[in-house]
Short mmCIF file of C-alpha atoms and ligand atoms in Angstrom, two decimals:
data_model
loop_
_atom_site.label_atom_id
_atom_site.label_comp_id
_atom_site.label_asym_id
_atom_site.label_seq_id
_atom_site.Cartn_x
_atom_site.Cartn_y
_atom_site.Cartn_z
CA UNK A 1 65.28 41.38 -46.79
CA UNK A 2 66.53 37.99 -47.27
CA UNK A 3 65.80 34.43 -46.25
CA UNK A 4 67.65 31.33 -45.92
CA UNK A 5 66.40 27.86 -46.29
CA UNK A 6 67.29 24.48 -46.51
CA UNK A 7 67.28 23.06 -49.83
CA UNK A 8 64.36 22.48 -50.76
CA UNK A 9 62.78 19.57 -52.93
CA UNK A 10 59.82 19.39 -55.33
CA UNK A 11 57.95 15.98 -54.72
CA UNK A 12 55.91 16.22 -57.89
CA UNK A 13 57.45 17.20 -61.53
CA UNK A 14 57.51 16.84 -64.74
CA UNK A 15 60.68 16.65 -66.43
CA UNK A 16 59.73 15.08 -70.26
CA UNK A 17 62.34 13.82 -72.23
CA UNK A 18 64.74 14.14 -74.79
CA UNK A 19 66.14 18.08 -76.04
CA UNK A 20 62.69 18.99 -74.06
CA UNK A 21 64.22 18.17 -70.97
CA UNK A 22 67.12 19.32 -71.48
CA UNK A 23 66.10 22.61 -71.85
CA UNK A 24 64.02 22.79 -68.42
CA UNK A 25 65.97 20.73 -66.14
CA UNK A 26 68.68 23.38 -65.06
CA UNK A 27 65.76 25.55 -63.85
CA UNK A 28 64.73 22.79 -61.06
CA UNK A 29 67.94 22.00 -60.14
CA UNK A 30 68.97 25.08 -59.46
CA UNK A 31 66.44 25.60 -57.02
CA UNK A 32 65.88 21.93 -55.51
CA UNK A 33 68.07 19.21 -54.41
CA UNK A 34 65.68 16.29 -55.46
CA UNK A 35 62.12 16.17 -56.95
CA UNK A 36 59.57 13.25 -57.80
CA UNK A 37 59.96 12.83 -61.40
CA UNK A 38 56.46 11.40 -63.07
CA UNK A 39 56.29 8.72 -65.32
CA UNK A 40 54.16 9.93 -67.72
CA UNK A 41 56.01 9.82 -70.81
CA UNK A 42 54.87 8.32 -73.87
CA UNK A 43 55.20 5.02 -73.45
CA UNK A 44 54.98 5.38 -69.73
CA UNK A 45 57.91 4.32 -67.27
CA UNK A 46 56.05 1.18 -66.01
CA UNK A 47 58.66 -0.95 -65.21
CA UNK A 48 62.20 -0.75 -63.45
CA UNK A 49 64.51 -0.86 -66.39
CA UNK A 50 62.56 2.17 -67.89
CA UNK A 51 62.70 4.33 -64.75
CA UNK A 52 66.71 2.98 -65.06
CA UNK A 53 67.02 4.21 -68.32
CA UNK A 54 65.37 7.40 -67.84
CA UNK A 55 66.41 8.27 -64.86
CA UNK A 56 70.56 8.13 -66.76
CA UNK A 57 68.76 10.22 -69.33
CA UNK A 58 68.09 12.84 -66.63
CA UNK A 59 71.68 12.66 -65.21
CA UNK A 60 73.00 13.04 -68.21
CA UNK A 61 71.02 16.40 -69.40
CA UNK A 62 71.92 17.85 -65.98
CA UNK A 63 74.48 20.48 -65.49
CA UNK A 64 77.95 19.89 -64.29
CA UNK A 65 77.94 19.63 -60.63
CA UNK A 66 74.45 20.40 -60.37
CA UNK A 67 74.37 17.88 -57.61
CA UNK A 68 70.53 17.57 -58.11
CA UNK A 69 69.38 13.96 -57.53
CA UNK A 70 65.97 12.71 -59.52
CA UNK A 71 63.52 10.44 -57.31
CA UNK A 72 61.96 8.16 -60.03
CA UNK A 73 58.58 6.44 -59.78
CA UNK A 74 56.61 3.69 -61.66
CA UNK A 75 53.56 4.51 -63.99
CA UNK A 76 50.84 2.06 -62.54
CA UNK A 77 49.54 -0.04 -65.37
CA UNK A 78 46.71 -2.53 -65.28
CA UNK A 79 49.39 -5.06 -66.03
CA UNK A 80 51.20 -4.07 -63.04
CA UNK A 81 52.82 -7.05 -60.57
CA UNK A 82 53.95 -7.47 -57.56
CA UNK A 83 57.34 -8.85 -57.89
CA UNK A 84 57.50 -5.37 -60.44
CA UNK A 85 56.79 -3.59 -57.00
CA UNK A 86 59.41 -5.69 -54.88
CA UNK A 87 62.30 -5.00 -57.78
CA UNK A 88 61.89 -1.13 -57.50
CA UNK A 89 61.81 -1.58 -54.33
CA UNK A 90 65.23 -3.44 -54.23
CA UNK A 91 66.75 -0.32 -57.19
CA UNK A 92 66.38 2.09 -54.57
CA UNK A 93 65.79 4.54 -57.10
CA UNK A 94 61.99 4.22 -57.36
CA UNK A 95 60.44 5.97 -54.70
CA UNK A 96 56.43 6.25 -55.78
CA UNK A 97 53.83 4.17 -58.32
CA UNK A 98 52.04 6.97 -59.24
CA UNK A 99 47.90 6.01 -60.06
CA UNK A 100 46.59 8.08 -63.06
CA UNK A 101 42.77 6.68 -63.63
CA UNK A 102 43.08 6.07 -67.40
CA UNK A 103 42.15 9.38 -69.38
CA UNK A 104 41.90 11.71 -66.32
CA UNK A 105 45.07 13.50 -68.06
CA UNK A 106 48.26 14.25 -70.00
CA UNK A 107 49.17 10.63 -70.91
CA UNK A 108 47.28 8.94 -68.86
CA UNK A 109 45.49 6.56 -71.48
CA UNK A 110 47.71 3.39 -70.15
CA UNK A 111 46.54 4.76 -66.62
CA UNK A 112 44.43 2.47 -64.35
CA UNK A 113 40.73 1.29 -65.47
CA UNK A 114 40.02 -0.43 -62.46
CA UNK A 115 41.81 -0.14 -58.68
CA UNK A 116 40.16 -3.09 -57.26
CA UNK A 117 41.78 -5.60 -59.91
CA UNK A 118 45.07 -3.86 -58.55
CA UNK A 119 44.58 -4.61 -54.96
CA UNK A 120 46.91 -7.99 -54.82
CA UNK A 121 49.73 -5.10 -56.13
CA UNK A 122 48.93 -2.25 -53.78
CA UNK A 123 48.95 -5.24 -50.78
CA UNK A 124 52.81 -5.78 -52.04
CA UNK A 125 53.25 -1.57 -52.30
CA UNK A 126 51.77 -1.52 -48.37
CA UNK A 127 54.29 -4.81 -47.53
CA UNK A 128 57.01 -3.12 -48.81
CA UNK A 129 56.85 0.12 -47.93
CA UNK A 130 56.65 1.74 -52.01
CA UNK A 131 54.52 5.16 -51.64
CA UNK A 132 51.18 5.29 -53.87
CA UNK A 133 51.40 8.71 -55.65
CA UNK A 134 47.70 9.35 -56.72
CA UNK A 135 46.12 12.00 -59.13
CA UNK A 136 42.57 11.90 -57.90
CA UNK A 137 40.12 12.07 -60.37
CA UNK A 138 37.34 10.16 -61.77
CA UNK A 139 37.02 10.46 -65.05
CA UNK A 140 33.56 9.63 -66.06
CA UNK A 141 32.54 12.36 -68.58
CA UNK A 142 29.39 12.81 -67.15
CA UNK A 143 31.00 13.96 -63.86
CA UNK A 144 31.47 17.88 -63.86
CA UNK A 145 34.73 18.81 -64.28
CA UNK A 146 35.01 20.72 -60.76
CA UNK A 147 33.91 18.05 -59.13
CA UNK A 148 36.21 15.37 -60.37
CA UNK A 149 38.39 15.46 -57.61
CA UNK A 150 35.76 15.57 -54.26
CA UNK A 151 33.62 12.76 -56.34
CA UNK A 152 37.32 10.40 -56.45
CA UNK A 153 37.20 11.21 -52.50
CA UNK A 154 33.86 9.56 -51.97
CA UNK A 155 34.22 6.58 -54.58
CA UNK A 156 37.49 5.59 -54.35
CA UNK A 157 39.77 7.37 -52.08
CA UNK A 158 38.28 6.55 -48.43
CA UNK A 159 37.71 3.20 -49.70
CA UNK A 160 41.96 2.67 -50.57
CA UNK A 161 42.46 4.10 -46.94
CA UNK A 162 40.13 1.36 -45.21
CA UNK A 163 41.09 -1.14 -47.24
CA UNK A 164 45.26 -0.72 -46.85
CA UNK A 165 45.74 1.53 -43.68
CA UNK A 166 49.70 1.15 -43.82
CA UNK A 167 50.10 2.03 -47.03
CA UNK A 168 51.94 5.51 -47.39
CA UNK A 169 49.45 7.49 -49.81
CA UNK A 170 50.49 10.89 -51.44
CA UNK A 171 47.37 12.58 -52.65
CA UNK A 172 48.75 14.74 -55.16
CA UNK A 173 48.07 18.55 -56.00
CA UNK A 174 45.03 19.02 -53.57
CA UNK A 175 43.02 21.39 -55.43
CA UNK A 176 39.96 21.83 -52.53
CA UNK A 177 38.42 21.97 -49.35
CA UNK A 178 37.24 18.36 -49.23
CA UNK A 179 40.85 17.15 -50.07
CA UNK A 180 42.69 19.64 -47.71
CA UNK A 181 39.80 18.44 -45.05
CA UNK A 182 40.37 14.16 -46.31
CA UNK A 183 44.05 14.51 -45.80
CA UNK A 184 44.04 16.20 -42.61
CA UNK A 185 41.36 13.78 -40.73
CA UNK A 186 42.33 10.48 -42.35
CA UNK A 187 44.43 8.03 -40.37
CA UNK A 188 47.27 6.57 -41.75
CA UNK A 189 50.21 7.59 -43.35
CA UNK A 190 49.31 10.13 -45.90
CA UNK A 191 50.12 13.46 -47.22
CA UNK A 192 49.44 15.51 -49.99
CA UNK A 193 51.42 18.21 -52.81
CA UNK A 194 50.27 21.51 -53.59
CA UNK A 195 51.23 23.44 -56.53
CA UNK A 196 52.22 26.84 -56.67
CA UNK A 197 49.33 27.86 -59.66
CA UNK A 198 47.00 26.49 -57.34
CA UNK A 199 48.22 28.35 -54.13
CA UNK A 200 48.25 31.53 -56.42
CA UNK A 201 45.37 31.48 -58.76
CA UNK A 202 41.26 30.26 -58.51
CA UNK A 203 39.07 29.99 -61.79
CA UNK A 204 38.44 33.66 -62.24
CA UNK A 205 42.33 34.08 -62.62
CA UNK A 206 41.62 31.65 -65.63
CA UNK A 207 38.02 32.55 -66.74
CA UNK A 208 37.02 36.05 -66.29
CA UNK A 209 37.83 38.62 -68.93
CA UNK A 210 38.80 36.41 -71.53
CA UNK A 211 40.41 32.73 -71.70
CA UNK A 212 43.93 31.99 -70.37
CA UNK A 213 44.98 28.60 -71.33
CA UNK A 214 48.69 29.11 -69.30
CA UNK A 215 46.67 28.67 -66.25
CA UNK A 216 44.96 25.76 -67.21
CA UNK A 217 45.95 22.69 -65.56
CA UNK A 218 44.06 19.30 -64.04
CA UNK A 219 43.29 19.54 -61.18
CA UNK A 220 41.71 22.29 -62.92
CA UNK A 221 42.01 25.68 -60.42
CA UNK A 222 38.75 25.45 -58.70
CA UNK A 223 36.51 28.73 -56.81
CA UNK A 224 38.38 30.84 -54.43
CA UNK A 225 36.72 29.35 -51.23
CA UNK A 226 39.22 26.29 -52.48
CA UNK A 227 41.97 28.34 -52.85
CA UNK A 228 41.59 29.75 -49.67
CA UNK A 229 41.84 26.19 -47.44
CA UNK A 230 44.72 25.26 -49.84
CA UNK A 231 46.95 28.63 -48.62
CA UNK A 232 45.52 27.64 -45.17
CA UNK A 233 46.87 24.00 -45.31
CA UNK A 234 50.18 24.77 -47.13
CA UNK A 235 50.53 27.78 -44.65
CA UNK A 236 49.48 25.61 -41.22
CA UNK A 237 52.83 24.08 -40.21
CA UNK A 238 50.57 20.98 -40.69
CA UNK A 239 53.30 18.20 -41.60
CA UNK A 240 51.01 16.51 -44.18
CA UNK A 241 51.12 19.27 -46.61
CA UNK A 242 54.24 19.63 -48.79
CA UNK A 243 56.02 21.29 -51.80
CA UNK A 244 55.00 19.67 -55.21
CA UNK A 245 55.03 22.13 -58.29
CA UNK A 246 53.51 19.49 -60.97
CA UNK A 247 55.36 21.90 -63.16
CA UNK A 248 54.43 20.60 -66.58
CA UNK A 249 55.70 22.28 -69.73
CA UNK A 250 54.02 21.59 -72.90
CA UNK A 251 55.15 23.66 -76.27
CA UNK A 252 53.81 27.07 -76.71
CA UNK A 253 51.82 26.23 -79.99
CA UNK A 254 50.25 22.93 -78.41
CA UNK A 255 48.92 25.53 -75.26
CA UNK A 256 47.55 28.65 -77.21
CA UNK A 257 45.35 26.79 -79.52
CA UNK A 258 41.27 25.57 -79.88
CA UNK A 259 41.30 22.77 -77.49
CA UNK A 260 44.74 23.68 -75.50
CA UNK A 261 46.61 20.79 -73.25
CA UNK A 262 47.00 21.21 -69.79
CA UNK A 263 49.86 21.46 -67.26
CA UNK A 264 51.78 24.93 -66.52
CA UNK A 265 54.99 25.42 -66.53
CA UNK A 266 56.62 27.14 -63.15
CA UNK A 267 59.91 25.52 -62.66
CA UNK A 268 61.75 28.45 -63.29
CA UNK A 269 60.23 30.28 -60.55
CA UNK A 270 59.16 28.07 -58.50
CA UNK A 271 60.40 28.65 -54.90
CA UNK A 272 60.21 32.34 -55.46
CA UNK A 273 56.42 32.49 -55.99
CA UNK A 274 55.77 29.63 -52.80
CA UNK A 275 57.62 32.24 -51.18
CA UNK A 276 55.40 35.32 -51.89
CA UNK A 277 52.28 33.23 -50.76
CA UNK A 278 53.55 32.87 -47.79
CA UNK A 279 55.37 35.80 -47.54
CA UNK A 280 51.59 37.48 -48.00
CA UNK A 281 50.37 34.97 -45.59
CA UNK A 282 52.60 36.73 -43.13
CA UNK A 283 53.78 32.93 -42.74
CA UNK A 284 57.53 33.16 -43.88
CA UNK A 285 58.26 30.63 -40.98
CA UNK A 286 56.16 27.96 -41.74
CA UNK A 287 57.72 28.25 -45.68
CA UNK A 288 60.80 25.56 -44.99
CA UNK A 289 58.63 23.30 -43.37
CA UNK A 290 56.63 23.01 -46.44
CA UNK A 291 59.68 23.29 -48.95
CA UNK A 292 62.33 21.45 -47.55
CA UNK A 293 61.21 19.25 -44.22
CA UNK A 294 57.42 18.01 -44.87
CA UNK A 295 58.51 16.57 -47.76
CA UNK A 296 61.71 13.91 -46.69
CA UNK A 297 59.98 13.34 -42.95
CA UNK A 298 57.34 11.49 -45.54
CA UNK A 299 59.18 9.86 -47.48
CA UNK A 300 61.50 8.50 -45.20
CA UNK A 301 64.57 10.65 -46.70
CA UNK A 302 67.15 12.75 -45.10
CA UNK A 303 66.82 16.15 -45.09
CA UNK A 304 68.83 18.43 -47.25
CA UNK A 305 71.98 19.95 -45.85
CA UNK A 306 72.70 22.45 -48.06
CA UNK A 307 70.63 25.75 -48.35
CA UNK A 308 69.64 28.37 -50.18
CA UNK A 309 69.01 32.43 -49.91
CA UNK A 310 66.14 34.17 -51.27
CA UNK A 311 66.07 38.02 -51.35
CA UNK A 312 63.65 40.30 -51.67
CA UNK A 313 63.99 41.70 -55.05
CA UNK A 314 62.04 42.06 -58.13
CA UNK A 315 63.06 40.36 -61.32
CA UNK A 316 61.23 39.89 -64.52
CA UNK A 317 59.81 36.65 -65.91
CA UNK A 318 61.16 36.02 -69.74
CA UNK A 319 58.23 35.94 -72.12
CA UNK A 320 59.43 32.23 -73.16
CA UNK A 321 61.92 29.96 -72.60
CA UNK A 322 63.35 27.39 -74.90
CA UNK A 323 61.75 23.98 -74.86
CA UNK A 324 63.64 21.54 -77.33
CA UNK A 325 62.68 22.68 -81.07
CA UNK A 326 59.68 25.04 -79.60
CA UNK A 327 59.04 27.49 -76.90
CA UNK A 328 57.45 27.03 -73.47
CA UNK A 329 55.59 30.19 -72.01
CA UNK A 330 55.73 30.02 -68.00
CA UNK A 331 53.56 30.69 -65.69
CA UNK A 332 54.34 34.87 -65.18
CA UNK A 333 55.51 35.53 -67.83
CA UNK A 334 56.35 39.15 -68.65
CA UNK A 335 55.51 39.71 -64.97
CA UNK A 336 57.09 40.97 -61.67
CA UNK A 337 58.22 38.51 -59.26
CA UNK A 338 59.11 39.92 -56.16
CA UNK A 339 61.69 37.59 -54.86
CA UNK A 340 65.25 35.93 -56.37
CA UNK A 341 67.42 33.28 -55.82
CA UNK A 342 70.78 34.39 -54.77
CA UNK A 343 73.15 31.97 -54.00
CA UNK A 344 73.85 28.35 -52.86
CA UNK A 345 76.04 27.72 -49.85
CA UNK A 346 77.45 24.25 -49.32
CA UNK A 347 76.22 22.44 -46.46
O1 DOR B 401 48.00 19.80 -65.74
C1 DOR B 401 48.55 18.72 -65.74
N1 DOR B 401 49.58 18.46 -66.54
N2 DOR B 401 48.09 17.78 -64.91
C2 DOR B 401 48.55 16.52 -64.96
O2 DOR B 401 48.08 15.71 -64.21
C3 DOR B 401 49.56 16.12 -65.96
C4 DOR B 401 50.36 17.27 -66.39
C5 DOR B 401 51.18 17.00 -67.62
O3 DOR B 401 51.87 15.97 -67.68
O4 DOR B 401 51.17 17.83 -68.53
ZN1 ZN B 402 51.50 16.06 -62.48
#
C-alpha cells in the first residue's frame, strides 16, 4: 500500500547548532519542506540579527538542493521590545516569539519570569500579526510535575486569551485532555502542535518495568486517558491541531545518565510513525490535514506543492545516529517501523 501527501512541514523543531546540526538536519529535510526552528540555543536567538545569523547557519549545513526552507522565531526575553517585534516582523523570516517560563526546560533559564511585565510587547505581537509560540508550563517546584501544564491553563493561559483575543497563539505540544479541550473551545485564533512521542507513548511506556530516559521529554508523557484525547484531536480533521515533532536531540551520554536531559529525538522518522497512528486510527485521510494543511492555513503560509509517497514497508531504526562529536539514540531505535519514505515528486 502506498500513500501520497503533500509535503508536509514540522511547526516545532529543534535543530541545535554547529557539527550537531549538521548531522540531523538532512533527516528533516528530507521529509518536510519547512519547520519552526526554536530558539533555544545557548545564548538564545532573542533578537533579529541572531535568528539572521542562524538561520544562514542552517542553510548552509543543508544538503544541496534540499530545497527545505527554515521558519525562524525569537526567544522571548524579559528584555524583549516592541520595535524588536516590529523588525522581525519587517525580516520576514521570523515567524513565532516562542514563551519558555524561565526554567520550565532545556535552556530556558533566559525564558520569561513574568508575562504581565511583557504585555506592552505581546500588544505589538497582536498589532502586527507575529504568532506567540508558547510551552505551557508553570514552573513552580512545588507544582507536580503532571500537572504543570493544566495548572499554566488556569493561571496564565485563559488569562493571555482574554486579555489579547487577536493575537494568533500556538500552544505547543499539547500533552492532555484539558489542553486538547482549551484549544478546541477557546475563541480566537489559536492552535496547537502535537508530537509524535506523545501521540505514541503515555507514562507506562516510560515508567513501568524499568526507567527509559529516550522517552523522556517536557511536556513529560502524561496517563493514557491523555494520550487518548491527543490521538482523538490530532486524528479529528479539527483544523486547530497540527504536525509539530519538538524533535530534540541531545548526546547519547548526556540522556543515559543519573539525572538525564529531556527532549527525544524523532526526526528521522518522523512522518512515518504520525503515519502509523493514524494509520491504526483507521484515519489515513485526516493524516495530510494534520501534516501538511493545518499547519500553513495557521500561519498564514502557502501550502506545499510538492509531495511525498509513503509505502507500507518495514524498515529498521539504526541503534544511533551521529550527532557532531557524540551519538544521538532516536526514538525506535533497533525497532520496526512499518512505513518508508519513497520518493519526492516535484510539484
Ligand atoms: O523535551 C524537551 N526538549 N522539551 C522542551 O521543551 C525542550 C526540548 C529541548 O530543547 O531539548
Ligand atoms: Zn520544543
Amino acid at each position: 500500500m502506498k500513500i501520497t501527501l503533500t509535503k508536509p512541514d514540522d511547526w516545532h523543531l529543534h535543530l541545535r547548532d554547529d557539527e550537531a546540526m549538521t548531522s540531523v538536519v538532512a533527516h528533516t529535510a528530507e521529509r518536510f519542506a519547512r519547520a519552526i526552528v526554536m530558539p533555544n540555543l545557548k545564548p538564545p536567538v532573542a533578537n533579529t540579527q541572531l535568528a539572521a545569523d542562524y538561520r544562514q547557519r542552517i542553510l548552509d549545513a543543508l544538503p544541496e538542493n534540499s530545497g527545505f526552507t527554515p521558519l525562524m522565531t525569537l526567544y522571548m526575553t524579559d528584555l524583549l521590545t516592541s520595535d524588536e517585534v516590529i523588525r522581525a516582523k519587517q525580516s520576514g523570516f521570523v515567524h513565532g516569539i516562542k514563551l519558555y517560563p524561565a526554567g520550565a526546560t532545556t535552556n530556558s533559564d533566559a525564558g520569561v519570569a513574568d508575562i504581565r511585565k511583557l504585555y506592552p510587547v505581546l500588544e505589538t505581537m497582536q498589532r502586527e500579526s507575529m504568532p506567540l509560540l508558547v510551552h505551557a508550563e508553570v514552573t513552580e517546584p512545588e507544582i507536580d510535575i503532571f500537572d504543570r501544564e493544566r495548572v499554566f491553563i488556569d493561571r496564565h493561559m485563559t488569562k493571555l486569551r482574554q486579555e489579547f483575543p487577536e493575537l494568533a497563539i500556538v500552544f505547543e505540544h499539547v500533552t492532555t485532555r484539558d489542553a486538547v479541550d482549551f484549544v478546541r473551545e477557546s475563541n480566537g485564533p489559536i492552535g496547537a502542535t502535537i508530537t509524535v512521542q506523545h501521540l505514541m507513548y503515555n507514562r507506562n511506556h516510560m515508567l513501568a518495568g524499568g526507567i527509559r530516559p529516550h522517552y523522556y521529554c517536557l511536556p513529560i508523557l502524561k496517563r493514557e486517558t491523555h494520550q487518548e484525547a491527543l490521538i482523538e484531536a490530532a486524528t479529528s480533521g479539527n483544523s486547530r491541531f497540527f504536525l509539530g515533532t519538538d524533535s530534540a536531540p541531545h548526546p547519547q551520554h548526556a540522556k543515559e545518565c543519573a539525572c538525564g536531559c529531556a527532549g527525544c529525538y524523532t526526526a528521522h522518522a518522523a512522518i512515518e510513525l504520525y503515519t502509523e497512528i493514524f494509520e491504526a486510527e483507521n484515519a489515513l485521510d485526516k493524516l495530510e490535514g494534520f501534516a501538511s494543511h493545518h499547519g500553513p492555513d495557521f500561519y498564514g503560509m502557502p501550502r506545499n506543492t510538492e509531495r511525498i509517497t509513503l509505502q507500507k514497508r518495514d524498515w529498521q531504526v539504526a541503534e544511533s545516529y551521529r550527532f557532531g562529536k557524540d551519538m544521538v539514540v532516536p526514538l525506535k531505535a533497533g525497532q520496526t517501523v512499518h512505513w518508508q519514505l519513497i520518493t519526492e515528486q516535484g510539484g
